[in-house]
Every structure is written in C-alpha cells, then in structure tokens.
mmCIF file with all atom_site columns, C-alpha atoms in Angstrom:
data_model
loop_
_atom_site.group_PDB
_atom_site.id
_atom_site.type_symbol
_atom_site.label_atom_id
_atom_site.label_alt_id
_atom_site.label_comp_id
_atom_site.label_asym_id
_atom_site.label_entity_id
_atom_site.label_seq_id
_atom_site.pdbx_PDB_ins_code
_atom_site.Cartn_x
_atom_site.Cartn_y
_atom_site.Cartn_z
_atom_site.occupancy
_atom_site.B_iso_or_equiv
_atom_site.pdbx_formal_charge
_atom_site.auth_seq_id
_atom_site.auth_comp_id
_atom_site.auth_asym_id
_atom_site.auth_atom_id
_atom_site.pdbx_PDB_model_num
ATOM 1   C CA . MET A 1 1   ? -13.623 -0.736  17.671  1.00 0.00 ? 1   MET A CA 1
ATOM 2   C CA . TYR A 1 2   ? -11.311 -1.466  15.071  1.00 0.00 ? 2   TYR A CA 1
ATOM 3   C CA . PRO A 1 3   ? -8.417  -4.065  15.789  1.00 0.00 ? 3   PRO A CA 1
ATOM 4   C CA . PHE A 1 4   ? -5.588  -1.823  15.325  1.00 0.00 ? 4   PHE A CA 1
ATOM 5   C CA . ILE A 1 5   ? -3.226  -3.944  17.036  1.00 0.00 ? 5   ILE A CA 1
ATOM 6   C CA . ARG A 1 6   ? -3.720  -6.515  15.082  1.00 0.00 ? 6   ARG A CA 1
ATOM 7   C CA . LEU A 1 7   ? -3.208  -4.943  11.813  1.00 0.00 ? 7   LEU A CA 1
ATOM 8   C CA . ALA A 1 8   ? 0.102   -4.001  13.465  1.00 0.00 ? 8   ALA A CA 1
ATOM 9   C CA . TRP A 1 9   ? 0.590   -7.403  14.375  1.00 0.00 ? 9   TRP A CA 1
ATOM 10  C CA . GLN A 1 10  ? 0.156   -8.468  10.717  1.00 0.00 ? 10  GLN A CA 1
ATOM 11  C CA . PHE A 1 11  ? 2.255   -6.014  8.709   1.00 0.00 ? 11  PHE A CA 1
ATOM 12  C CA . LEU A 1 12  ? 5.260   -6.621  11.534  1.00 0.00 ? 12  LEU A CA 1
ATOM 13  C CA . LEU A 1 13  ? 4.620   -10.340 10.991  1.00 0.00 ? 13  LEU A CA 1
ATOM 14  C CA . HIS A 1 14  ? 5.227   -10.045 7.100   1.00 0.00 ? 14  HIS A CA 1
ATOM 15  C CA . ARG A 1 15  ? 7.537   -7.059  7.282   1.00 0.00 ? 15  ARG A CA 1
ATOM 16  C CA . ASN A 1 16  ? 10.317  -8.938  5.729   1.00 0.00 ? 16  ASN A CA 1
ATOM 17  C CA . SER A 1 17  ? 7.876   -11.250 3.000   1.00 0.00 ? 17  SER A CA 1
ATOM 18  C CA . THR A 1 18  ? 9.656   -10.940 -0.414  1.00 0.00 ? 18  THR A CA 1
ATOM 19  C CA . SER A 1 19  ? 7.847   -8.484  -2.415  1.00 0.00 ? 19  SER A CA 1
ATOM 20  C CA . LEU A 1 20  ? 3.968   -9.733  -4.405  1.00 0.00 ? 20  LEU A CA 1
ATOM 21  C CA . SER A 1 21  ? 4.000   -8.789  -8.368  1.00 0.00 ? 21  SER A CA 1
ATOM 22  C CA . VAL A 1 22  ? 0.201   -7.757  -8.564  1.00 0.00 ? 22  VAL A CA 1
ATOM 23  C CA . GLY A 1 23  ? -1.602  -11.112 -9.273  1.00 0.00 ? 23  GLY A CA 1
ATOM 24  C CA . GLU A 1 24  ? -0.257  -12.805 -6.901  1.00 0.00 ? 24  GLU A CA 1
ATOM 25  C CA . THR A 1 25  ? -1.796  -14.455 -3.505  1.00 0.00 ? 25  THR A CA 1
ATOM 26  C CA . HIS A 1 26  ? -0.926  -13.292 0.263   1.00 0.00 ? 26  HIS A CA 1
ATOM 27  C CA . HIS A 1 27  ? -1.035  -16.017 2.942   1.00 0.00 ? 27  HIS A CA 1
ATOM 28  C CA . SER A 1 28  ? -1.730  -14.856 6.255   1.00 0.00 ? 28  SER A CA 1
ATOM 29  C CA . GLN A 1 29  ? -2.878  -16.180 9.667   1.00 0.00 ? 29  GLN A CA 1
ATOM 30  C CA . HIS A 1 30  ? -5.602  -15.206 12.030  1.00 0.00 ? 30  HIS A CA 1
ATOM 31  C CA . TYR A 1 31  ? -7.389  -15.813 15.218  1.00 0.00 ? 31  TYR A CA 1
ATOM 32  C CA . CYS A 1 32  ? -10.924 -16.198 15.857  1.00 0.00 ? 32  CYS A CA 1
ATOM 33  C CA . LEU A 1 33  ? -10.813 -13.959 18.971  1.00 0.00 ? 33  LEU A CA 1
ATOM 34  C CA . PRO A 1 34  ? -13.795 -13.777 21.454  1.00 0.00 ? 34  PRO A CA 1
ATOM 35  C CA . TRP A 1 35  ? -13.543 -9.682  20.914  1.00 0.00 ? 35  TRP A CA 1
ATOM 36  C CA . ASP A 1 36  ? -15.197 -11.069 17.295  1.00 0.00 ? 36  ASP A CA 1
ATOM 37  C CA . VAL A 1 37  ? -17.860 -13.181 18.270  1.00 0.00 ? 37  VAL A CA 1
ATOM 38  C CA . ASP A 1 38  ? -21.544 -12.725 18.057  1.00 0.00 ? 38  ASP A CA 1
ATOM 39  C CA . LEU A 1 39  ? -24.594 -14.248 20.500  1.00 0.00 ? 39  LEU A CA 1
ATOM 40  C CA . TRP A 1 40  ? -23.792 -17.871 18.981  1.00 0.00 ? 40  TRP A CA 1
ATOM 41  C CA . LEU A 1 41  ? -19.712 -17.892 19.417  1.00 0.00 ? 41  LEU A CA 1
ATOM 42  C CA . GLU A 1 42  ? -19.796 -17.570 15.194  1.00 0.00 ? 42  GLU A CA 1
ATOM 43  C CA . LEU A 1 43  ? -17.281 -14.743 13.953  1.00 0.00 ? 43  LEU A CA 1
ATOM 44  C CA . ASN A 1 44  ? -19.202 -11.507 13.762  1.00 0.00 ? 44  ASN A CA 1
ATOM 45  C CA . ASN A 1 45  ? -20.182 -10.699 9.976   1.00 0.00 ? 45  ASN A CA 1
ATOM 46  C CA . GLY A 1 46  ? -18.830 -6.949  10.528  1.00 0.00 ? 46  GLY A CA 1
ATOM 47  C CA . ARG A 1 47  ? -15.655 -8.653  12.267  1.00 0.00 ? 47  ARG A CA 1
ATOM 48  C CA . THR A 1 48  ? -15.423 -10.243 8.966   1.00 0.00 ? 48  THR A CA 1
ATOM 49  C CA . LEU A 1 49  ? -14.573 -7.827  7.265   1.00 0.00 ? 49  LEU A CA 1
ATOM 50  C CA . SER A 1 50  ? -12.178 -5.775  9.591   1.00 0.00 ? 50  SER A CA 1
ATOM 51  C CA . ILE A 1 51  ? -10.158 -9.715  9.153   1.00 0.00 ? 51  ILE A CA 1
ATOM 52  C CA . TYR A 1 52  ? -10.374 -9.405  6.008   1.00 0.00 ? 52  TYR A CA 1
ATOM 53  C CA . ASP A 1 53  ? -8.661  -5.468  6.290   1.00 0.00 ? 53  ASP A CA 1
ATOM 54  C CA . MET A 1 54  ? -5.755  -7.246  7.845   1.00 0.00 ? 54  MET A CA 1
ATOM 55  C CA . GLY A 1 55  ? -5.066  -9.628  4.683   1.00 0.00 ? 55  GLY A CA 1
ATOM 56  C CA . ARG A 1 56  ? -5.923  -7.018  2.568   1.00 0.00 ? 56  ARG A CA 1
ATOM 57  C CA . LEU A 1 57  ? -3.306  -4.575  3.726   1.00 0.00 ? 57  LEU A CA 1
ATOM 58  C CA . PRO A 1 58  ? -0.279  -6.345  3.773   1.00 0.00 ? 58  PRO A CA 1
ATOM 59  C CA . MET A 1 59  ? -0.926  -7.971  0.588   1.00 0.00 ? 59  MET A CA 1
ATOM 60  C CA . ALA A 1 60  ? -1.305  -3.811  -0.341  1.00 0.00 ? 60  ALA A CA 1
ATOM 61  C CA . LYS A 1 61  ? 2.431   -2.722  1.086   1.00 0.00 ? 61  LYS A CA 1
ATOM 62  C CA . ARG A 1 62  ? 3.913   -6.190  0.230   1.00 0.00 ? 62  ARG A CA 1
ATOM 63  C CA . SER A 1 63  ? 2.588   -5.369  -3.397  1.00 0.00 ? 63  SER A CA 1
ATOM 64  C CA . GLY A 1 64  ? 4.077   -1.800  -3.478  1.00 0.00 ? 64  GLY A CA 1
ATOM 65  C CA . LEU A 1 65  ? 0.821   -0.268  -3.542  1.00 0.00 ? 65  LEU A CA 1
ATOM 66  C CA . LEU A 1 66  ? 0.947   1.285   -0.290  1.00 0.00 ? 66  LEU A CA 1
ATOM 67  C CA . ALA A 1 67  ? 4.346   3.073   -0.747  1.00 0.00 ? 67  ALA A CA 1
ATOM 68  C CA . ALA A 1 68  ? 2.283   4.792   -3.881  1.00 0.00 ? 68  ALA A CA 1
ATOM 69  C CA . LEU A 1 69  ? -0.248  5.590   -2.398  1.00 0.00 ? 69  LEU A CA 1
ATOM 70  C CA . ARG A 1 70  ? 2.302   7.456   0.190   1.00 0.00 ? 70  ARG A CA 1
ATOM 71  C CA . ARG A 1 71  ? 4.331   9.352   -2.383  1.00 0.00 ? 71  ARG A CA 1
ATOM 72  C CA . ARG A 1 72  ? 1.480   10.442  -4.488  1.00 0.00 ? 72  ARG A CA 1
ATOM 73  C CA . GLY A 1 73  ? -1.211  11.079  -1.258  1.00 0.00 ? 73  GLY A CA 1
ATOM 74  C CA . TRP A 1 74  ? -3.758  8.889   -2.199  1.00 0.00 ? 74  TRP A CA 1
ATOM 75  C CA . GLY A 1 75  ? -5.854  7.432   -0.391  1.00 0.00 ? 75  GLY A CA 1
ATOM 76  C CA . LEU A 1 76  ? -7.377  3.903   -1.540  1.00 0.00 ? 76  LEU A CA 1
ATOM 77  C CA . THR A 1 77  ? -11.055 3.373   -0.696  1.00 0.00 ? 77  THR A CA 1
ATOM 78  C CA . ILE A 1 78  ? -13.625 0.377   -0.599  1.00 0.00 ? 78  ILE A CA 1
ATOM 79  C CA . ALA A 1 79  ? -16.428 1.119   -3.590  1.00 0.00 ? 79  ALA A CA 1
ATOM 80  C CA . GLY A 1 80  ? -18.060 -2.386  -2.893  1.00 0.00 ? 80  GLY A CA 1
ATOM 81  C CA . SER A 1 81  ? -18.101 -5.519  -2.070  1.00 0.00 ? 81  SER A CA 1
ATOM 82  C CA . SER A 1 82  ? -19.709 -8.989  -2.050  1.00 0.00 ? 82  SER A CA 1
ATOM 83  C CA . VAL A 1 83  ? -19.270 -11.850 0.971   1.00 0.00 ? 83  VAL A CA 1
ATOM 84  C CA . ARG A 1 84  ? -20.454 -15.221 0.828   1.00 0.00 ? 84  ARG A CA 1
ATOM 85  C CA . TYR A 1 85  ? -20.095 -17.304 3.996   1.00 0.00 ? 85  TYR A CA 1
ATOM 86  C CA . ARG A 1 86  ? -20.419 -20.664 4.169   1.00 0.00 ? 86  ARG A CA 1
ATOM 87  C CA . LYS A 1 87  ? -18.455 -22.317 7.022   1.00 0.00 ? 87  LYS A CA 1
ATOM 88  C CA . ARG A 1 88  ? -19.007 -20.928 10.192  1.00 0.00 ? 88  ARG A CA 1
ATOM 89  C CA . ILE A 1 89  ? -16.042 -19.442 11.672  1.00 0.00 ? 89  ILE A CA 1
ATOM 90  C CA . ARG A 1 90  ? -15.644 -20.261 15.745  1.00 0.00 ? 90  ARG A CA 1
ATOM 91  C CA . VAL A 1 91  ? -14.497 -18.416 18.661  1.00 0.00 ? 91  VAL A CA 1
ATOM 92  C CA . PHE A 1 92  ? -10.396 -19.409 18.476  1.00 0.00 ? 92  PHE A CA 1
ATOM 93  C CA . ASP A 1 93  ? -10.635 -21.095 14.888  1.00 0.00 ? 93  ASP A CA 1
ATOM 94  C CA . LYS A 1 94  ? -7.539  -20.770 13.035  1.00 0.00 ? 94  LYS A CA 1
ATOM 95  C CA . ILE A 1 95  ? -8.130  -18.798 9.811   1.00 0.00 ? 95  ILE A CA 1
ATOM 96  C CA . GLU A 1 96  ? -5.267  -19.081 6.708   1.00 0.00 ? 96  GLU A CA 1
ATOM 97  C CA . MET A 1 97  ? -6.770  -16.076 4.560   1.00 0.00 ? 97  MET A CA 1
ATOM 98  C CA . ARG A 1 98  ? -5.909  -15.925 0.615   1.00 0.00 ? 98  ARG A CA 1
ATOM 99  C CA . SER A 1 99  ? -6.096  -12.815 -0.588  1.00 0.00 ? 99  SER A CA 1
ATOM 100 C CA . ARG A 1 100 ? -4.817  -11.745 -4.058  1.00 0.00 ? 100 ARG A CA 1
ATOM 101 C CA . ALA A 1 101 ? -5.490  -8.993  -6.591  1.00 0.00 ? 101 ALA A CA 1
ATOM 102 C CA . ILE A 1 102 ? -7.767  -10.484 -9.902  1.00 0.00 ? 102 ILE A CA 1
ATOM 103 C CA . CYS A 1 103 ? -8.110  -7.994  -12.432 1.00 0.00 ? 103 CYS A CA 1
ATOM 104 C CA . ALA A 1 104 ? -9.142  -4.455  -13.079 1.00 0.00 ? 104 ALA A CA 1
ATOM 105 C CA . ASP A 1 105 ? -11.075 -2.138  -15.559 1.00 0.00 ? 105 ASP A CA 1
ATOM 106 C CA . HIS A 1 106 ? -10.520 1.781   -16.220 1.00 0.00 ? 106 HIS A CA 1
ATOM 107 C CA . ARG A 1 107 ? -11.246 2.738   -12.770 1.00 0.00 ? 107 ARG A CA 1
ATOM 108 C CA . PHE A 1 108 ? -11.744 -0.109  -9.937  1.00 0.00 ? 108 PHE A CA 1
ATOM 109 C CA . ILE A 1 109 ? -9.213  -2.530  -9.085  1.00 0.00 ? 109 ILE A CA 1
ATOM 110 C CA . TYR A 1 110 ? -11.089 -5.597  -8.112  1.00 0.00 ? 110 TYR A CA 1
ATOM 111 C CA . LEU A 1 111 ? -9.435  -8.060  -5.467  1.00 0.00 ? 111 LEU A CA 1
ATOM 112 C CA . GLU A 1 112 ? -11.047 -11.587 -3.925  1.00 0.00 ? 112 GLU A CA 1
ATOM 113 C CA . GLN A 1 113 ? -9.635  -13.233 -0.521  1.00 0.00 ? 113 GLN A CA 1
ATOM 114 C CA . SER A 1 114 ? -11.232 -16.195 1.201   1.00 0.00 ? 114 SER A CA 1
ATOM 115 C CA . MET A 1 115 ? -10.572 -17.560 4.714   1.00 0.00 ? 115 MET A CA 1
ATOM 116 C CA . TRP A 1 116 ? -9.776  -21.001 5.531   1.00 0.00 ? 116 TRP A CA 1
ATOM 117 C CA . VAL A 1 117 ? -10.552 -23.161 8.559   1.00 0.00 ? 117 VAL A CA 1
ATOM 118 C CA . ARG A 1 118 ? -9.040  -26.998 8.679   1.00 0.00 ? 118 ARG A CA 1
ATOM 119 C CA . GLY A 1 119 ? -8.481  -26.654 5.189   1.00 0.00 ? 119 GLY A CA 1
ATOM 120 C CA . THR A 1 120 ? -12.350 -25.988 4.116   1.00 0.00 ? 120 THR A CA 1
ATOM 121 C CA . CYS A 1 121 ? -13.275 -22.316 2.860   1.00 0.00 ? 121 CYS A CA 1
ATOM 122 C CA . ALA A 1 122 ? -15.713 -20.723 4.861   1.00 0.00 ? 122 ALA A CA 1
ATOM 123 C CA . GLY A 1 123 ? -15.935 -17.359 3.499   1.00 0.00 ? 123 GLY A CA 1
ATOM 124 C CA . HIS A 1 124 ? -15.180 -15.582 0.285   1.00 0.00 ? 124 HIS A CA 1
ATOM 125 C CA . ALA A 1 125 ? -14.942 -11.620 -0.374  1.00 0.00 ? 125 ALA A CA 1
ATOM 126 C CA . LEU A 1 126 ? -14.951 -9.832  -4.167  1.00 0.00 ? 126 LEU A CA 1
ATOM 127 C CA . TYR A 1 127 ? -13.781 -5.948  -3.241  1.00 0.00 ? 127 TYR A CA 1
ATOM 128 C CA . ARG A 1 128 ? -14.169 -3.498  -6.075  1.00 0.00 ? 128 ARG A CA 1
ATOM 129 C CA . THR A 1 129 ? -11.256 -1.116  -4.955  1.00 0.00 ? 129 THR A CA 1
ATOM 130 C CA . ALA A 1 130 ? -10.550 2.620   -5.884  1.00 0.00 ? 130 ALA A CA 1
ATOM 131 C CA . VAL A 1 131 ? -7.460  4.494   -5.047  1.00 0.00 ? 131 VAL A CA 1
ATOM 132 C CA . THR A 1 132 ? -8.553  8.404   -5.075  1.00 0.00 ? 132 THR A CA 1
ATOM 133 C CA . ASN A 1 133 ? -6.836  11.952  -4.596  1.00 0.00 ? 133 ASN A CA 1
ATOM 134 C CA . ALA A 1 134 ? -8.250  15.409  -4.190  1.00 0.00 ? 134 ALA A CA 1
ATOM 135 C CA . HIS A 1 135 ? -10.336 15.035  -7.320  1.00 0.00 ? 135 HIS A CA 1
ATOM 136 C CA . GLY A 1 136 ? -11.609 12.035  -7.413  1.00 0.00 ? 136 GLY A CA 1
ATOM 137 C CA . ILE A 1 137 ? -11.191 7.984   -8.433  1.00 0.00 ? 137 ILE A CA 1
ATOM 138 C CA . VAL A 1 138 ? -7.445  7.390   -10.042 1.00 0.00 ? 138 VAL A CA 1
ATOM 139 C CA . SER A 1 139 ? -7.359  5.454   -13.202 1.00 0.00 ? 139 SER A CA 1
ATOM 140 C CA . THR A 1 140 ? -5.204  1.965   -13.085 1.00 0.00 ? 140 THR A CA 1
ATOM 141 C CA . ASP A 1 141 ? -3.399  2.805   -15.848 1.00 0.00 ? 141 ASP A CA 1
ATOM 142 C CA . HIS A 1 142 ? -2.316  5.522   -13.347 1.00 0.00 ? 142 HIS A CA 1
ATOM 143 C CA . ILE A 1 143 ? -1.653  3.041   -10.580 1.00 0.00 ? 143 ILE A CA 1
ATOM 144 C CA . LEU A 1 144 ? -0.081  0.459   -12.998 1.00 0.00 ? 144 LEU A CA 1
ATOM 145 C CA . ALA A 1 145 ? 1.954   2.830   -13.711 1.00 0.00 ? 145 ALA A CA 1
ATOM 146 C CA . GLU A 1 146 ? 3.065   4.332   -10.232 1.00 0.00 ? 146 GLU A CA 1
ATOM 147 C CA . LEU A 1 147 ? 3.672   0.610   -9.866  1.00 0.00 ? 147 LEU A CA 1
ATOM 148 C CA . GLY A 1 148 ? 5.909   -0.278  -12.540 1.00 0.00 ? 148 GLY A CA 1
ATOM 149 C CA . PRO A 1 149 ? 5.807   -0.311  -16.418 1.00 0.00 ? 149 PRO A CA 1
ATOM 150 C CA . GLU A 1 150 ? 5.526   -3.869  -15.982 1.00 0.00 ? 150 GLU A CA 1
ATOM 151 C CA . THR A 1 151 ? 2.577   -4.079  -13.739 1.00 0.00 ? 151 THR A CA 1
ATOM 152 C CA . THR A 1 152 ? -0.541  -5.654  -15.822 1.00 0.00 ? 152 THR A CA 1
ATOM 153 C CA . LEU A 1 153 ? -3.254  -7.940  -14.822 1.00 0.00 ? 153 LEU A CA 1
ATOM 154 C CA . PRO A 1 154 ? -5.476  -10.105 -15.886 1.00 0.00 ? 154 PRO A CA 1
ATOM 155 C CA . GLU A 1 155 ? -8.686  -9.728  -18.219 1.00 0.00 ? 155 GLU A CA 1
ATOM 156 C CA . ILE A 1 156 ? -11.227 -9.549  -15.995 1.00 0.00 ? 156 ILE A CA 1
ATOM 157 C CA . PRO A 1 157 ? -13.030 -13.361 -15.323 1.00 0.00 ? 157 PRO A CA 1
ATOM 158 C CA . ASN A 1 158 ? -16.626 -14.028 -16.579 1.00 0.00 ? 158 ASN A CA 1
ATOM 159 C CA . TRP A 1 159 ? -17.810 -14.286 -12.721 1.00 0.00 ? 159 TRP A CA 1
ATOM 160 C CA . VAL A 1 160 ? -16.231 -10.770 -12.159 1.00 0.00 ? 160 VAL A CA 1
ATOM 161 C CA . ASP A 1 161 ? -17.928 -9.285  -14.731 1.00 0.00 ? 161 ASP A CA 1
ATOM 162 C CA . ALA A 1 162 ? -20.973 -10.457 -14.013 1.00 0.00 ? 162 ALA A CA 1
ATOM 163 C CA . TRP A 1 163 ? -21.162 -9.249  -10.539 1.00 0.00 ? 163 TRP A CA 1
ATOM 164 C CA . ILE A 1 164 ? -20.062 -5.512  -12.503 1.00 0.00 ? 164 ILE A CA 1
ATOM 165 C CA . THR A 1 165 ? -23.412 -5.889  -14.390 1.00 0.00 ? 165 THR A CA 1
ATOM 166 C CA . ALA A 1 166 ? -25.340 -6.925  -12.133 1.00 0.00 ? 166 ALA A CA 1
ATOM 167 C CA . GLU A 1 167 ? -23.966 -3.742  -9.849  1.00 0.00 ? 167 GLU A CA 1
ATOM 168 C CA . ASP A 1 168 ? -24.521 -1.188  -12.609 1.00 0.00 ? 168 ASP A CA 1
ATOM 169 C CA . LEU A 1 169 ? -28.229 -2.770  -12.906 1.00 0.00 ? 169 LEU A CA 1
ATOM 170 C CA . ARG A 1 170 ? -28.976 -2.475  -8.685  1.00 0.00 ? 170 ARG A CA 1
ATOM 171 C CA . PRO A 1 171 ? -30.647 1.292   -8.302  1.00 0.00 ? 171 PRO A CA 1
ATOM 172 C CA . TRP A 1 172 ? -28.660 4.772   -6.960  1.00 0.00 ? 172 TRP A CA 1
ATOM 173 C CA . PRO A 1 173 ? -29.820 5.786   -4.760  1.00 0.00 ? 173 PRO A CA 1
ATOM 174 C CA . PRO A 1 174 ? -31.709 3.098   -3.527  1.00 0.00 ? 174 PRO A CA 1
ATOM 175 C CA . MET A 1 175 ? -35.207 2.950   -2.223  1.00 0.00 ? 175 MET A CA 1
#
C-alpha cells in the first residue's frame, strides 16, 4: 500500500519550512521501516520510488508548484525515470534525501533526488516530469510563468541531455 500517512507526515514536518526557489534543494529525513524491505532486509526497489515521492512532493509544495496545480486544475505525472542503486539501505537505516529541479525543456521538468545513509550516497534518481491538463502536457513556459515571472531553470546539463537523447532512441512501443 502507498505510504499516505508517511507522506502526510512529511507535509506536516515541512509546513513551516521557507519557500524554495525552483532549483533549490529540499532536504528531508526518512527511515527504512520493516514494511519497506525485501527478503534480504534491504529497501525494496519499488518502495524506493515511493519514498522518493515523500521528498519530491513536499519540494513541489515549497516551490509553489502544488498551489499552481490546484489553482489551474493541472495534474502532475512522471514521464520517465532512471534510478541508480549504489549502496544497500537496510531496515531502520536513517535516510537523508535531497530533491531538486535541475532543468527543463519545452515539455518536461527534470528533477534529481538522492538518498544518503551515514554520509554516503546510496542512490540517485533522475525524473522527467510533466504537468498535465485536459488537453495533454502543459508547456514549461506556462508552468514557470504561473510560478512567477522571475522563475527560471538552468540550461540542461550534458549528462541529462545524453539521457534525453538515449530515451528518444529507445523504441516505442517496446518489444
């Protein structure tokens, strides 16, 4: 089951946090709990994505994106992701998560998140996200304008651009 209570807890914890400019890093703390693990008592890869939600959504709230979605009746979706797992996260480990928007193109906003355990990076995720309305994907120009005229994102870094290119080369539909 999706960890709704833990997500609500993160919103409660960060309810008085200062606003974030788009591109600033949101820091959050989480724990790997017994219901998050697989047979080897390590954080399950599927649950990892749900725990990343618990950093990404409060970040979106702090940046004003969730308020803009509500105002405009827009939705938010993940259009692609790439996750690196580099260190095991075991039951009861404390996780420091870092979440930030890093760039955008005309359709997508790219986010990165990382999980840190005892000062070591345990995993990193790159997300391609989209804001949607009844007609499809909302352009990032409209989103950034809704967040404020001073809102900008940096140019697309080379490593993200290479991922976008690789995604474009990937066949669809697969197989």
